[in-house]
C-alpha positions as CSV (number, residue, x, y, z in Angstrom):
1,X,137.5,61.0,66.1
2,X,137.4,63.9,63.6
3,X,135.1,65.6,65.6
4,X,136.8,65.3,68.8
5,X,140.3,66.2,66.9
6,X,138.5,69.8,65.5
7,X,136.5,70.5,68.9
8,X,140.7,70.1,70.6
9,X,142.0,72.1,67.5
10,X,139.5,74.9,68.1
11,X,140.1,75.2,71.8
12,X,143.8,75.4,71.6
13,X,143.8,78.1,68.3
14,X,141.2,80.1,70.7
15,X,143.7,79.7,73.7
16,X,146.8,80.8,71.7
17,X,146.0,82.0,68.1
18,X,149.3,83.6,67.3
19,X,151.7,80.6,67.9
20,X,149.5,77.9,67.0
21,X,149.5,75.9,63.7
22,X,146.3,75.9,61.3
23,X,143.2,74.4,63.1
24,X,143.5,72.0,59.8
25,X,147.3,71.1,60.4
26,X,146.2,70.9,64.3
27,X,143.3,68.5,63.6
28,X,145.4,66.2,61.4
29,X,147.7,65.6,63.5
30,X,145.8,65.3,66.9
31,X,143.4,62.8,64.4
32,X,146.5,60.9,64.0
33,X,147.7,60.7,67.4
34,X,144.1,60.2,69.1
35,X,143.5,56.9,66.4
36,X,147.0,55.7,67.6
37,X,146.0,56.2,70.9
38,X,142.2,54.5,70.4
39,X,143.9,51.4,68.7
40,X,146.6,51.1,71.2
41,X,144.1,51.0,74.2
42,X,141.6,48.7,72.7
43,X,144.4,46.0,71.4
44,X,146.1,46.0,74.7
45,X,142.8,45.9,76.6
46,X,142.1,42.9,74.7
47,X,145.2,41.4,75.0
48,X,144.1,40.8,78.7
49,X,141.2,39.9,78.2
50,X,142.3,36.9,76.1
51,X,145.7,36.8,79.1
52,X,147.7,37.9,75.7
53,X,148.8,41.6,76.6
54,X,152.6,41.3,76.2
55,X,152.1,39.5,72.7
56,X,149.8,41.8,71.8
57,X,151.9,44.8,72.8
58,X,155.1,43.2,71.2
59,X,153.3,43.0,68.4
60,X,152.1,46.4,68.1
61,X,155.2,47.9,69.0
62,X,157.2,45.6,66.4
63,X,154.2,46.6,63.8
64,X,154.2,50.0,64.1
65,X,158.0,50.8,64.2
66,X,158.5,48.9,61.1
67,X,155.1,50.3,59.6
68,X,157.1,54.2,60.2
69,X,160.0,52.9,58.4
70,X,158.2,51.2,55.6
71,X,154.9,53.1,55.0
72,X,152.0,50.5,53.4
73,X,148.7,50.1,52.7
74,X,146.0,52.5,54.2
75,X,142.5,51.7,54.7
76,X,139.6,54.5,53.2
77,X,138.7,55.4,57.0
78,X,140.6,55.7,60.2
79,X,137.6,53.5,61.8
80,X,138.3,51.3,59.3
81,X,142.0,51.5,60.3
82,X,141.0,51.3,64.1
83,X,139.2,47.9,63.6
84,X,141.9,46.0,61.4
85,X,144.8,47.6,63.7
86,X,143.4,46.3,66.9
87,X,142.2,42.6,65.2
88,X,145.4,42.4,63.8
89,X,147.3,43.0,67.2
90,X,145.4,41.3,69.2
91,X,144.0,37.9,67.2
92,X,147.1,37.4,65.6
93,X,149.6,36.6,68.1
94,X,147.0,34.7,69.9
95,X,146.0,32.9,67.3
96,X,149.4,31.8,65.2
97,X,152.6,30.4,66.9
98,X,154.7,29.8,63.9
99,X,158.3,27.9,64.9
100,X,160.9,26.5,62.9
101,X,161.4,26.7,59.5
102,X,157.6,28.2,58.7
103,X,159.0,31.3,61.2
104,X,162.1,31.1,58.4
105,X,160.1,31.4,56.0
106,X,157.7,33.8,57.0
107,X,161.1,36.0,57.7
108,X,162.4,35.6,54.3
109,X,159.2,36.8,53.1
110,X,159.2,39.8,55.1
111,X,162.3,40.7,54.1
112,X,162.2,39.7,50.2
113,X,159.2,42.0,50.6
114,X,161.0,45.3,51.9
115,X,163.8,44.9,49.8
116,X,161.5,44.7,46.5
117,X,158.7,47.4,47.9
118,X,159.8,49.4,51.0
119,X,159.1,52.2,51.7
120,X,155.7,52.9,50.3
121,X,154.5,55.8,52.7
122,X,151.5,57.3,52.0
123,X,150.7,60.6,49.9
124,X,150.2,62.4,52.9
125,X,153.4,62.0,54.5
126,X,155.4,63.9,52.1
127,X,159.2,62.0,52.7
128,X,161.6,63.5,50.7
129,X,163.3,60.9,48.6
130,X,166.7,61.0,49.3
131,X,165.5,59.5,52.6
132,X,164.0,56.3,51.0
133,X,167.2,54.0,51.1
134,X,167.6,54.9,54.9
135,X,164.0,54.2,55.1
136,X,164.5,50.6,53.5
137,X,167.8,49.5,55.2
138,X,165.9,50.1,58.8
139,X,163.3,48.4,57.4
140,X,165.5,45.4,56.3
141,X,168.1,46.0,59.8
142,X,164.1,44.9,61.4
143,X,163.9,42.0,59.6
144,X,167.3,41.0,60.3
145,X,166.5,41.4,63.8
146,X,163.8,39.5,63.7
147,X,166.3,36.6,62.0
148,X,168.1,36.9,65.1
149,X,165.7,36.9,67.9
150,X,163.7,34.0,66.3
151,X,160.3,35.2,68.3
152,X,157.4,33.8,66.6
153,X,155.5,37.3,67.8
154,X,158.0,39.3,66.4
155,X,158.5,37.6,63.0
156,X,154.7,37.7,62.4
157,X,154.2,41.2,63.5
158,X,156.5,41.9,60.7
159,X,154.9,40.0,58.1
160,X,151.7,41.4,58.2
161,X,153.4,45.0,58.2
162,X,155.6,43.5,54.9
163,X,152.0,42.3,53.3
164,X,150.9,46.4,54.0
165,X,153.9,47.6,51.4
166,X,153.0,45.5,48.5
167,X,151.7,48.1,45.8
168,X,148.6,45.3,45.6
169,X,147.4,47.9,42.6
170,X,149.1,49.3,39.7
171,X,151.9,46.7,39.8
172,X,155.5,47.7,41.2
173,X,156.2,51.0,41.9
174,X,159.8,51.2,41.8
């Protein structure tokens, strides 16, 4: 993906080298949005092949917005990343169909979670802190939601995301 991010970098700093960003800031974030893209189109691909693709693509969607409002846990390689995304998208909602009070609990989890650890973005992402308590009361306004709505999809999509924010090393961070 790298690769393919610089070769698209290149082409469009050669096209327009005055108005372009770095090839470096280009490559990032087309590496970013090409791994999205990768992970979206494998999970929901096998999301019909297992006749789960609206599970799998509540649960991504679910995932990932509260995953930009709450940071987590990143693995060493965006292959890596690829892999885990797209099992955890697609297994997952196939797999568990938690109702009742386990749903309650996984909730409470979630949400004893972001108020504890969220956010936790990454390094990279460079969020300027005064941002971090609007960060954590979406974050918490998701869980709420998910209170509300009571979908077993939703409420696990948001767990594993919650399990992404625990600082797992070096303790608490806040």
């Amino acid at each position: 993906m790298d690769n393919l991010a610089l070769k698209i970098s290149l082409a469009i700093k050669r096209s327009n080298p005055d108005e372009t960003a770095s090839v470096e800031v280009m490559q990032y974030a087309l590496g970013i949005l090409l791994n999205t893209l990768i992970t979206f189109i494998c999970s929901i691909l096998i999301g019909l092949l297992l006749h789960q693709w609206t599970a799998t693509l509540l649960f991504y969607i679910c995932f990932t917005l509260l995953r930009i409002c709450s940071g987590g846990f990143h693995l060493k390689t965006a292959l890596a990343c690829n892999i885990v995304t797209t099992l955890l998208c697609t297994v997952t909602p196939f797999a568990f169909h938690p109702t009742g009070y386990v749903l309650l609990v996984l909730n409470i989890c979630s949400l004893l979670i972001m108020l504890l650890f969220a956010p936790n973005p990454d390094s990279n992402t460079h969020i300027p802190l005064r941002w971090f308590p609007a960060l954590k009361l979406t974050s918490i306004a998701f869980i709420g939601l998910s209170f509300l709505i009571g979908s077993s999809v939703i409420g696990l999509a948001f767990f594993v995301q919650s399990l992404t924010v625990i600082p797992w090393k070096g303790g608490f961070s806040r």
